[in-house]
XYZ file of C-alpha atoms in Angstrom:
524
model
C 0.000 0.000 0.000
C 1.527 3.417 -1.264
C 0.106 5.838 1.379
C 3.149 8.043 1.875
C 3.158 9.936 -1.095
C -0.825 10.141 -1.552
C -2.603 9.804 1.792
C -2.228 13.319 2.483
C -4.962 13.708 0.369
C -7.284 12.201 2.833
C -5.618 13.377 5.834
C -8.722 14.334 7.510
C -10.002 10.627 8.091
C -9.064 9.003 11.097
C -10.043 5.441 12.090
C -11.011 4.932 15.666
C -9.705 0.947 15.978
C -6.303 0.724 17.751
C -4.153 -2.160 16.894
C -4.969 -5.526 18.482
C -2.214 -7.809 18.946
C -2.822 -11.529 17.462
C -5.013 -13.319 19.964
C -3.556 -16.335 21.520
C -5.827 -19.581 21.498
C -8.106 -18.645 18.001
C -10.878 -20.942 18.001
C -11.376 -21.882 14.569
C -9.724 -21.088 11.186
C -11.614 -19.893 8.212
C -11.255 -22.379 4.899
C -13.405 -20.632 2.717
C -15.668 -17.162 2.807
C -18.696 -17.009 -0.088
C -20.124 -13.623 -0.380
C -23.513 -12.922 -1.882
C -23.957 -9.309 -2.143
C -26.763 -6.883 -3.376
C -25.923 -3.568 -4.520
C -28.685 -0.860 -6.032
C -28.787 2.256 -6.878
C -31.848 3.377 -4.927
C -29.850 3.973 -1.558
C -26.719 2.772 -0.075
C -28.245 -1.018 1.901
C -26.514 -3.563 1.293
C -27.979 -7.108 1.315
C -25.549 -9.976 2.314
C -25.422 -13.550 2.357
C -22.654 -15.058 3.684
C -21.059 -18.887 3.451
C -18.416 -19.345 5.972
C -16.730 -22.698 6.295
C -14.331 -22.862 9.643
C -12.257 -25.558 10.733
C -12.901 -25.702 15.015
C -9.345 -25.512 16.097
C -10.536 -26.390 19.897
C -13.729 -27.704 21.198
C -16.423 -24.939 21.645
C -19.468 -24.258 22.489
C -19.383 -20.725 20.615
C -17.053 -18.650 18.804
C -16.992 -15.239 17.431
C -17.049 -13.427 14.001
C -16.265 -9.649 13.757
C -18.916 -7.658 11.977
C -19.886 -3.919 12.662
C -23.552 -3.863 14.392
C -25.994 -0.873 13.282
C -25.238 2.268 15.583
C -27.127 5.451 16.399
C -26.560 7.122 12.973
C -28.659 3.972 11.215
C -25.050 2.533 9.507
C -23.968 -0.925 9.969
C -24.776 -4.634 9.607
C -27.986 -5.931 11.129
C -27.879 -9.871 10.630
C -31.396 -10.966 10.518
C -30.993 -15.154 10.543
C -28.112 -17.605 10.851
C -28.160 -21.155 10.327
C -26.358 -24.534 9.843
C -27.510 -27.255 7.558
C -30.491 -25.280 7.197
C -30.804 -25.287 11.281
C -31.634 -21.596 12.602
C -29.087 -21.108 15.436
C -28.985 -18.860 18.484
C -26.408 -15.467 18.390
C -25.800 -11.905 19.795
C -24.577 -9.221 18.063
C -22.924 -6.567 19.966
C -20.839 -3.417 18.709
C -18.401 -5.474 16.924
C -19.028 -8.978 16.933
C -21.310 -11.801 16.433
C -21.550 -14.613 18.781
C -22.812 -17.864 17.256
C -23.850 -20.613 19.867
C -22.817 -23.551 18.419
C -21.404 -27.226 19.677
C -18.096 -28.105 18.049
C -15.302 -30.625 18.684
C -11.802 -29.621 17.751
C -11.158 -30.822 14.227
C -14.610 -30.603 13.040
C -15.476 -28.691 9.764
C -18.734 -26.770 9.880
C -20.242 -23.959 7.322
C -22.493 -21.762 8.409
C -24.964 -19.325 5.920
C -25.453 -15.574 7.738
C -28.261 -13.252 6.543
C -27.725 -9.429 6.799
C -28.077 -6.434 5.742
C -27.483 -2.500 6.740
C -25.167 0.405 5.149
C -21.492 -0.111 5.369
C -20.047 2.853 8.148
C -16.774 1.793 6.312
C -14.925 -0.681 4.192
C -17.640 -0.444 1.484
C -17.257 2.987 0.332
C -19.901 3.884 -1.815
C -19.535 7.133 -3.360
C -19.155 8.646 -6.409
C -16.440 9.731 -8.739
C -14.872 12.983 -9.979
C -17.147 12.394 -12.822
C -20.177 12.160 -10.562
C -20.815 8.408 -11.323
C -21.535 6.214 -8.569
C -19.192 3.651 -7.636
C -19.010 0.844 -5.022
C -15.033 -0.191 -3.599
C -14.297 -2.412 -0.995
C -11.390 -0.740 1.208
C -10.892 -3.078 3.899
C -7.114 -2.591 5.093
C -6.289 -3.071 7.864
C -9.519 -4.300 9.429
C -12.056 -2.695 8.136
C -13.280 -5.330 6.290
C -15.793 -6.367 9.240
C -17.811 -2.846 8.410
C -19.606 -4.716 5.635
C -18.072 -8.735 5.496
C -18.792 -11.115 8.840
C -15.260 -12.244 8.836
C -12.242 -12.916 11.031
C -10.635 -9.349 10.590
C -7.102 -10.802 11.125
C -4.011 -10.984 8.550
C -3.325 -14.122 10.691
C -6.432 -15.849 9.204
C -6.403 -16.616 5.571
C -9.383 -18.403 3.364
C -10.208 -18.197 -0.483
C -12.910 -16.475 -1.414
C -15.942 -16.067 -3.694
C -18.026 -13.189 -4.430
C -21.130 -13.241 -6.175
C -22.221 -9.817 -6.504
C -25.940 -8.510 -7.932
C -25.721 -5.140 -9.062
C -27.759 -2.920 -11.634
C -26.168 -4.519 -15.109
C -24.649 -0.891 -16.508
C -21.715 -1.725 -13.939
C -19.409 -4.255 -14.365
C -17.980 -6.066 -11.755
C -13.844 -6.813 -10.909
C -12.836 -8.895 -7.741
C -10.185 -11.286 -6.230
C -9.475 -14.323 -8.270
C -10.876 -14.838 -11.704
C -14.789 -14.611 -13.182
C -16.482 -17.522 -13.501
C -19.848 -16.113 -14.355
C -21.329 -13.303 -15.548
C -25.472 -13.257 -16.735
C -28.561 -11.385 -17.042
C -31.276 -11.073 -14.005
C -34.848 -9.891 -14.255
C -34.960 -5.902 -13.452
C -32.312 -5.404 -15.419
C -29.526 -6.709 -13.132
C -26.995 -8.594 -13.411
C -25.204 -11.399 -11.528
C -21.359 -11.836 -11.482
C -19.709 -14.249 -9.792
C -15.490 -14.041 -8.623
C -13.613 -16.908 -7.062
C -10.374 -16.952 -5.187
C -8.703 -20.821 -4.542
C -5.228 -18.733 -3.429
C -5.612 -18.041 0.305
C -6.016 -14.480 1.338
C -6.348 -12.454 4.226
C -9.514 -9.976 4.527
C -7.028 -6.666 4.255
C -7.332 -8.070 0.473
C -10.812 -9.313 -0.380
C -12.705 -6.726 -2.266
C -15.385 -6.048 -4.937
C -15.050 -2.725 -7.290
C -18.625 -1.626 -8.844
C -18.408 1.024 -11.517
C -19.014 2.161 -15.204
C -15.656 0.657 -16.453
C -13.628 0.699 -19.662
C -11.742 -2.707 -19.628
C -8.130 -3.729 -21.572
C -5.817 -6.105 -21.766
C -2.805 -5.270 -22.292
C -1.276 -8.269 -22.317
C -0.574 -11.617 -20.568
C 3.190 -12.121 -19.398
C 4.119 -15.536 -18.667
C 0.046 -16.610 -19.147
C -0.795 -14.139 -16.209
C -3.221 -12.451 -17.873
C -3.625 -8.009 -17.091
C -6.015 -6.332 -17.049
C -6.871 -2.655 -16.734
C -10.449 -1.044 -15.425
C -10.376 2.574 -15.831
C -13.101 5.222 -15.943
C -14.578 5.660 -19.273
C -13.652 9.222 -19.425
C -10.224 8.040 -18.921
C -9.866 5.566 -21.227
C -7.025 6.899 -23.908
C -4.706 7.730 -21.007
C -5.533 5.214 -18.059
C -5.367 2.043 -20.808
C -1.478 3.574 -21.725
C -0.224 4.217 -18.337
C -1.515 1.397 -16.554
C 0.220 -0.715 -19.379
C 3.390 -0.828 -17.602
C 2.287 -3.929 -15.180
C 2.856 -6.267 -18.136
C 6.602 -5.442 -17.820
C 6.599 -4.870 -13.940
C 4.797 -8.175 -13.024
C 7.622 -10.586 -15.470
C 10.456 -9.011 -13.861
C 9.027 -9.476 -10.285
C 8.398 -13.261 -10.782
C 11.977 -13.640 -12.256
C 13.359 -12.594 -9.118
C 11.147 -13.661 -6.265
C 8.977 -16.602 -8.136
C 5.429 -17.770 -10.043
C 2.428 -15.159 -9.481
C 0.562 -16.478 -6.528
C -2.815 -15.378 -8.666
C -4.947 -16.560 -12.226
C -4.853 -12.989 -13.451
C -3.857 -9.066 -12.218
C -6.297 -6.525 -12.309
C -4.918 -2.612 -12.018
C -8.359 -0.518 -11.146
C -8.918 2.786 -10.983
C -10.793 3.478 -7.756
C -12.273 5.968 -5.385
C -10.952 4.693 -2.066
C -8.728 6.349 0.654
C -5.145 4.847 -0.317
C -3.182 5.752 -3.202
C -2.593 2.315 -3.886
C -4.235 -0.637 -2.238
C -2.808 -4.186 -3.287
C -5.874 -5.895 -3.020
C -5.361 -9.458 -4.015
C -5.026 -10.184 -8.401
C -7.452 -6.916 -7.842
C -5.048 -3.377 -7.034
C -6.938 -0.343 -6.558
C -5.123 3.160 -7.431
C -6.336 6.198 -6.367
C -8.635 8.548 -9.265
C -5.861 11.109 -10.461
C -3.491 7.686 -10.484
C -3.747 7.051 -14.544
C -2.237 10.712 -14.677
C 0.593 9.884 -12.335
C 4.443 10.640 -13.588
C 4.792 8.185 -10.896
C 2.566 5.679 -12.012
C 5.348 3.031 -12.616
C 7.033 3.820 -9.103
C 3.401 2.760 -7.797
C 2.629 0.073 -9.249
C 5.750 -1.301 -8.930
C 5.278 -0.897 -5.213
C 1.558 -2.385 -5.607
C 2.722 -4.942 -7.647
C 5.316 -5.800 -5.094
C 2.944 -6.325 -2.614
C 1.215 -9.377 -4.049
C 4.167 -11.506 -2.869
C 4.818 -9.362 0.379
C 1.630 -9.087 2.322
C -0.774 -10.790 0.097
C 0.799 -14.226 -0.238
C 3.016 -13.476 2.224
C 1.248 -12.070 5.098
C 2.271 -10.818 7.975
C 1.364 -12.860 11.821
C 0.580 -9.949 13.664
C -0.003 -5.990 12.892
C 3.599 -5.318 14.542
C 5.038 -7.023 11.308
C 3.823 -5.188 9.139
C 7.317 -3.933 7.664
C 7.246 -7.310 6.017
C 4.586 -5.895 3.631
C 5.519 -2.282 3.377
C 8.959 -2.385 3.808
C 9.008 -5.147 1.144
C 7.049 -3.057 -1.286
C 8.822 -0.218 -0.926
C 12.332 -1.622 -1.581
C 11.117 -4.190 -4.070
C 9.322 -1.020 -6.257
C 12.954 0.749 -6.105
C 15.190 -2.652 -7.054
C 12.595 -2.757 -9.692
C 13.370 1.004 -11.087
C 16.885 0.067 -10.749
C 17.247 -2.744 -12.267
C 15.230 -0.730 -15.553
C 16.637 2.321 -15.168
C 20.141 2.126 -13.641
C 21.860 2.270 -10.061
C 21.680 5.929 -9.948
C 17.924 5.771 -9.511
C 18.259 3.589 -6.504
C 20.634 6.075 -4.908
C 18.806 9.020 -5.765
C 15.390 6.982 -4.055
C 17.309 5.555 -0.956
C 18.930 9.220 -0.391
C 15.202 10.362 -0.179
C 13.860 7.845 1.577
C 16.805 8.055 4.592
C 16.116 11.912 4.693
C 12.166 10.260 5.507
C 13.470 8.309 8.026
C 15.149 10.803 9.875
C 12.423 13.204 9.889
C 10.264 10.641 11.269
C 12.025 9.610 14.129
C 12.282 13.591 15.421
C 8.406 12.823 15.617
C 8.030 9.420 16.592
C 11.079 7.426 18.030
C 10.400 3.534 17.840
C 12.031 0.367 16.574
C 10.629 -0.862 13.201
C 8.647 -3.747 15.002
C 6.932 -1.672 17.439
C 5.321 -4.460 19.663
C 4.285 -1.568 22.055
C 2.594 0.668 19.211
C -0.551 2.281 20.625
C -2.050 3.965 18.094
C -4.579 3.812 15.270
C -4.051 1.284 12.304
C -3.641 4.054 10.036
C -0.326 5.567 11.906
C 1.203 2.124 11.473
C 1.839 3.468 7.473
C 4.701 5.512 8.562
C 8.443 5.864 7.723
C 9.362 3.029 9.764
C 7.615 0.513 7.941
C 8.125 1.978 4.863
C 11.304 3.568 3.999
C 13.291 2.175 7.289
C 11.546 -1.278 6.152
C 13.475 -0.941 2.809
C 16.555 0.256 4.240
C 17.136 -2.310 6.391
C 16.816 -4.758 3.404
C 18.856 -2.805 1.471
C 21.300 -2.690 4.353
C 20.868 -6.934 4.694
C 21.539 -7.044 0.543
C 24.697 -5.302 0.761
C 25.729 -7.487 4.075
C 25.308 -10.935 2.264
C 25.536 -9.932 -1.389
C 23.193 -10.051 -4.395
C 23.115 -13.974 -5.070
C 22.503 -15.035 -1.261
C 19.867 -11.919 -0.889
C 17.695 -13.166 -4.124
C 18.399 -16.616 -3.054
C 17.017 -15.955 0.614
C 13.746 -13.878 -0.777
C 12.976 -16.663 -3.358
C 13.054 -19.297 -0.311
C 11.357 -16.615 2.119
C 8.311 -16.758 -0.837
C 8.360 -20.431 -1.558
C 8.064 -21.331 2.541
C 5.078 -18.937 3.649
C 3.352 -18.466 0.361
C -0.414 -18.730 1.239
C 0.261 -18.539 4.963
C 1.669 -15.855 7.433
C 5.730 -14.873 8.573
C 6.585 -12.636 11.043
C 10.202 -10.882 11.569
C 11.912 -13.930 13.018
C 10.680 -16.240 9.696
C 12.448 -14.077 7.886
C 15.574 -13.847 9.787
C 15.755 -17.527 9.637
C 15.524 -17.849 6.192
C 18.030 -15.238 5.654
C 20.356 -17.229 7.555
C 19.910 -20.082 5.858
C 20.396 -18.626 2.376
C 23.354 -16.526 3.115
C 25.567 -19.133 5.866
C 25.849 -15.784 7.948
C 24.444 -14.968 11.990
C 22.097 -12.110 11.038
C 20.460 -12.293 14.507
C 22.441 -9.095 15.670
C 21.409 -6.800 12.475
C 18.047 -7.557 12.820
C 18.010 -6.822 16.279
C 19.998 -3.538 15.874
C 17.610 -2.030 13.040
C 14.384 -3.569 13.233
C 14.145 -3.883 17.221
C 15.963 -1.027 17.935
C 14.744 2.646 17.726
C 17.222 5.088 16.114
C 19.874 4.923 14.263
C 23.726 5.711 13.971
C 25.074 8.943 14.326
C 28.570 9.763 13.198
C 31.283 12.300 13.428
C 34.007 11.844 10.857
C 36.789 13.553 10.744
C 40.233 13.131 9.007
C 44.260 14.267 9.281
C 46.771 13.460 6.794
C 50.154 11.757 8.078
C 53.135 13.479 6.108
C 55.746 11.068 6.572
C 53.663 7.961 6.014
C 51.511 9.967 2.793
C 48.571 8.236 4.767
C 45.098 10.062 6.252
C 43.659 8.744 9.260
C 39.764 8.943 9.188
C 38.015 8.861 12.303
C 34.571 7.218 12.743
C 32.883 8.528 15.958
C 29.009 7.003 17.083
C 27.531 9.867 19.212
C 24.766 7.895 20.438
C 24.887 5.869 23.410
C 25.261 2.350 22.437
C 27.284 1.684 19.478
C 26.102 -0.062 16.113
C 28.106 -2.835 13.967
C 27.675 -1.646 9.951
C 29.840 -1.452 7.012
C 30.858 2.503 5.851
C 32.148 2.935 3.027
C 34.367 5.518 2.291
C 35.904 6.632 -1.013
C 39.512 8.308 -0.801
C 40.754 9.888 -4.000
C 38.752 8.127 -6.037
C 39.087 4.609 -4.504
C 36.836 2.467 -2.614
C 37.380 1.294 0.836
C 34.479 -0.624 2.872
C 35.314 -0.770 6.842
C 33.681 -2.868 9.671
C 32.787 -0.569 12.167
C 31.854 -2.083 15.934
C 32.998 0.438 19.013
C 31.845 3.915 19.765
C 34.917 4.892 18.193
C 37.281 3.666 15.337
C 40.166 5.039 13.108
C 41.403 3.029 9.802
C 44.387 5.001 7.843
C 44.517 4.399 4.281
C 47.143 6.007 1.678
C 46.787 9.277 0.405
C 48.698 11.178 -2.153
C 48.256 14.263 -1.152
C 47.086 16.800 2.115
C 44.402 17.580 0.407
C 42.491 13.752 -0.098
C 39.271 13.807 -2.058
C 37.464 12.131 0.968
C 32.868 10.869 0.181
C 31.404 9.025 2.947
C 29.040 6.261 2.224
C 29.331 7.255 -1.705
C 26.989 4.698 -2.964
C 24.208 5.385 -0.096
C 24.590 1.749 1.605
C 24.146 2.948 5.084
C 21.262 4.221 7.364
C 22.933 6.917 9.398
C 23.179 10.607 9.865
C 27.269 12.403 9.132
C 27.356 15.314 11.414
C 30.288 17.555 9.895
């Protein structure tokens, strides 16, 4: 998700859930959701019917599904009947929640059919778009999906999906997965019907309803692309979206096979710039006029390994996705358009990170974070997220750092990874202990600070450069320095450290950490 550069736009929203840690001791694991929805034009109810099939991971004699109850203002989900095997069962809705009585052993497969209905308060936003046409988006990060989907909001929980959507039949219908019917209903309406076998979490599931103009632009490797754009955008969206048939090749040449039957870029009117909804990305309106376009949807793209397939276990990992995304989108632009572009991108990104931390001090996984989902999008999980992989490529090298995301992607595809997987993995594909530098950069707030300073040595035609850490505790990294024109790469451990190299004259050309490699700030 690419909220840094575009989220301003909507800085006036503010979501009210904090972030929940996973809870311990789930009793039961969704297989499969089925979602029947109604859309009209008439008003903004919803009609639901959902099909959820749980395996009981403990006996029970209840469990819970999160859904948004109707509140004062008239919005939310009112279910109105429940069964299994066409048996009406007992259940309680509060604020958040429905509580189904049921009797289950652990082990047991059960699917139960919920009836409901009400105006989405969120994750549904129905609206309409700069051209005043109405439009229907499902928005569901981070766990907003329970505003209009009975679910279990939770990346740890992943199911395929189905949705079967009934809408007025001038819109046409994209989704997760690929169609598998579209027809004609009475009242002019019409029926279409998405399916999902890949397992997703619910930050991912969504439905986009809209007057679309639909290309493909082509179908790299058999993955077919497809574009949905805004009729009124048609000329321009169907040429700049174009670029995901040579974004999504060079991804799975470097990580591995497209976890999803086709890829769907979709022009939207949601509250991300970007939203890497499953085979299904949403970009924000203005998007298919972007200069940036590729730089997003190379991050979007990105994300359908990291954070879709990949997901993270808990909310405190969720570097894995945007961190991920963010340096995958700029190996991406360099490896099209040259090294220089990754320096230019990492220099901007670091000057992020630093500006961040005067705000908000706090190690990347912030397992004491206290604050609403949507302040979890912020410079640590983004641009420190990248850095630190950038950092972790230029500590192994290129061949054990491809190697170790290709494994990282073959392991957890379809299932969940949290900071340690990863470290793990790492280890493996590289033979080195990376247990310190993750601890130092991704469970540590801050970063280094140095003083460098230099004197040249007459008799010995050699400089002495000084390295001094000014914060309290020192860091181990690599600096490289460049003296007269060559390259020298140092281990650095102790507060303070001094390496002498030769020098021809008292006057060295001296450029610290020339090829932006390291995370720190070089007080003069």
């Amino acid at each position: 998700m690419r909220k840094n550069l575009y989220l301003l736009l909507f800085a006036p929203l503010v979501f009210s859930l904090t972030v929940k840690a996973q809870q311990p001791g789930a009793t039961i694991d969704v297989q499969h959701y089925r979602f029947a929805i109604t859309l009209n034009d008439a008003d903004n109810v919803i009609k639901g019917q959902a099909t959820i099939t749980a395996k009981f991971l403990k006996a029970a004699s209840n469990f819970e599904l999160d859904l948004a109850k109707k509140n004062s203002e008239g919005k939310g989900m009112l279910v109105t009947a429940l069964k299994e095997n066409g048996k009406a069962l007992k259940f309680t809705q509060d604020s958040d929640k429905v509580i189904i009585n049921t009797n289950a052993i652990a082990g047991s497969m059960h699917s139960y059919i919920i009836t409901y209905q009400g105006i989405p308060t969120d994750g549904l936003i129905i609206s309409t778009n700069q051209y005043k046409h109405r439009t229907f988006f499902g928005d569901n990060w981070a766990n907003r999906a329970r505003n209009w989907l009975p679910c279990v909001d939770h990346p740890a929980d992943k199911a395929s999906v189905e949705f079967l959507v009934t809408a007025p039949a001038r819109y046409k219908v994209v989704a997760n997965g690929l169609k598998v019917l579209e027809k004609p209903l009475p009242g002019n309406k019409k029926l279409t019907h998405w399916s999902e076998t890949a397992k997703l979490p619910t930050k991912v599931m969504v439905i986009g309803v809209a007057d679309f103009a639909v290309s493909s632009p082509g179908s790299p490797g058999g993955t077919p692309v497809y574009t949905y754009v805004f009729p009124e955008d048609k000329e321009v969206g169907f040429k700049s979206y174009a670029v995901a048939t040579k974004i999504l090749p060079w991804f799975v040449k470097k990580i591995g096979p497209f976890a999803y039957k086709k890829l769907a870029n979709v022009q939207s009117k949601t509250i991300f710039g970007g939203m890497e909804n499953a085979g299904a990305i949403f970009y924000y309106e203005k998007s298919v006029n972007d200069k940036g376009i590729e730089a997003l949807m190379a991050h979007e793209i990105a994300h359908q390994w990291f954070g879709d397939a990949i997901s993270e276990k808990s909310w405190e990992h969720v570097w894995l996705s945007e961190g991920f995304a963010t340096y995958m989108a700029n190996l991406y632009l360099e490896g099209t358009y040259g090294a220089d572009t990754l320096k230019t991108r990492l220099a901007a990104d670091r000057e992020v990170v630093f500006s961040f931390e005067k705000k908000y001090l706090a190690p990347v996984v912030d397992s004491t974070f206290k604050g609403t989902m949507i302040s979890m999008l912020n410079a640590n999980a983004y641009q420190k997220g990248g850095w630190v992989l950038h950092m972790l490529r230029r500590k192994i090298g290129d061949e054990a750092f491809w190697r170790g995301v290709a494994n990282y992607y073959k392991q957890y595809n379809g299932g969940n990874a949290n900071t340690d997987d990863l470290c793990v993995v790492m280890e493996k594909a590289s033979g080195a202990n990376l247990k310190q530098f993750f601890a130092q950069w991704l469970r540590t707030a801050g970063h280094p600070q140095l003083k460098i300073t230099w004197d040249y040595n007459v008799a010995g035609k050699t400089v002495a450069i000084h390295i001094n850490q000014l914060q309290e505790k020192p860091y181990q990294f690599s600096l490289e320095c460049s003296v007269d024109g060559k390259l020298y790469k140092w281990d650095v451990k102790a507060l303070a450290t001094t390496f002498s190299v030769p020098a021809a004259s008292a006057k060295p050309e001296i450029k610290i950490d020339p090829n932006v490699n390291l995370l720190a700030t070089f007080a003069e």
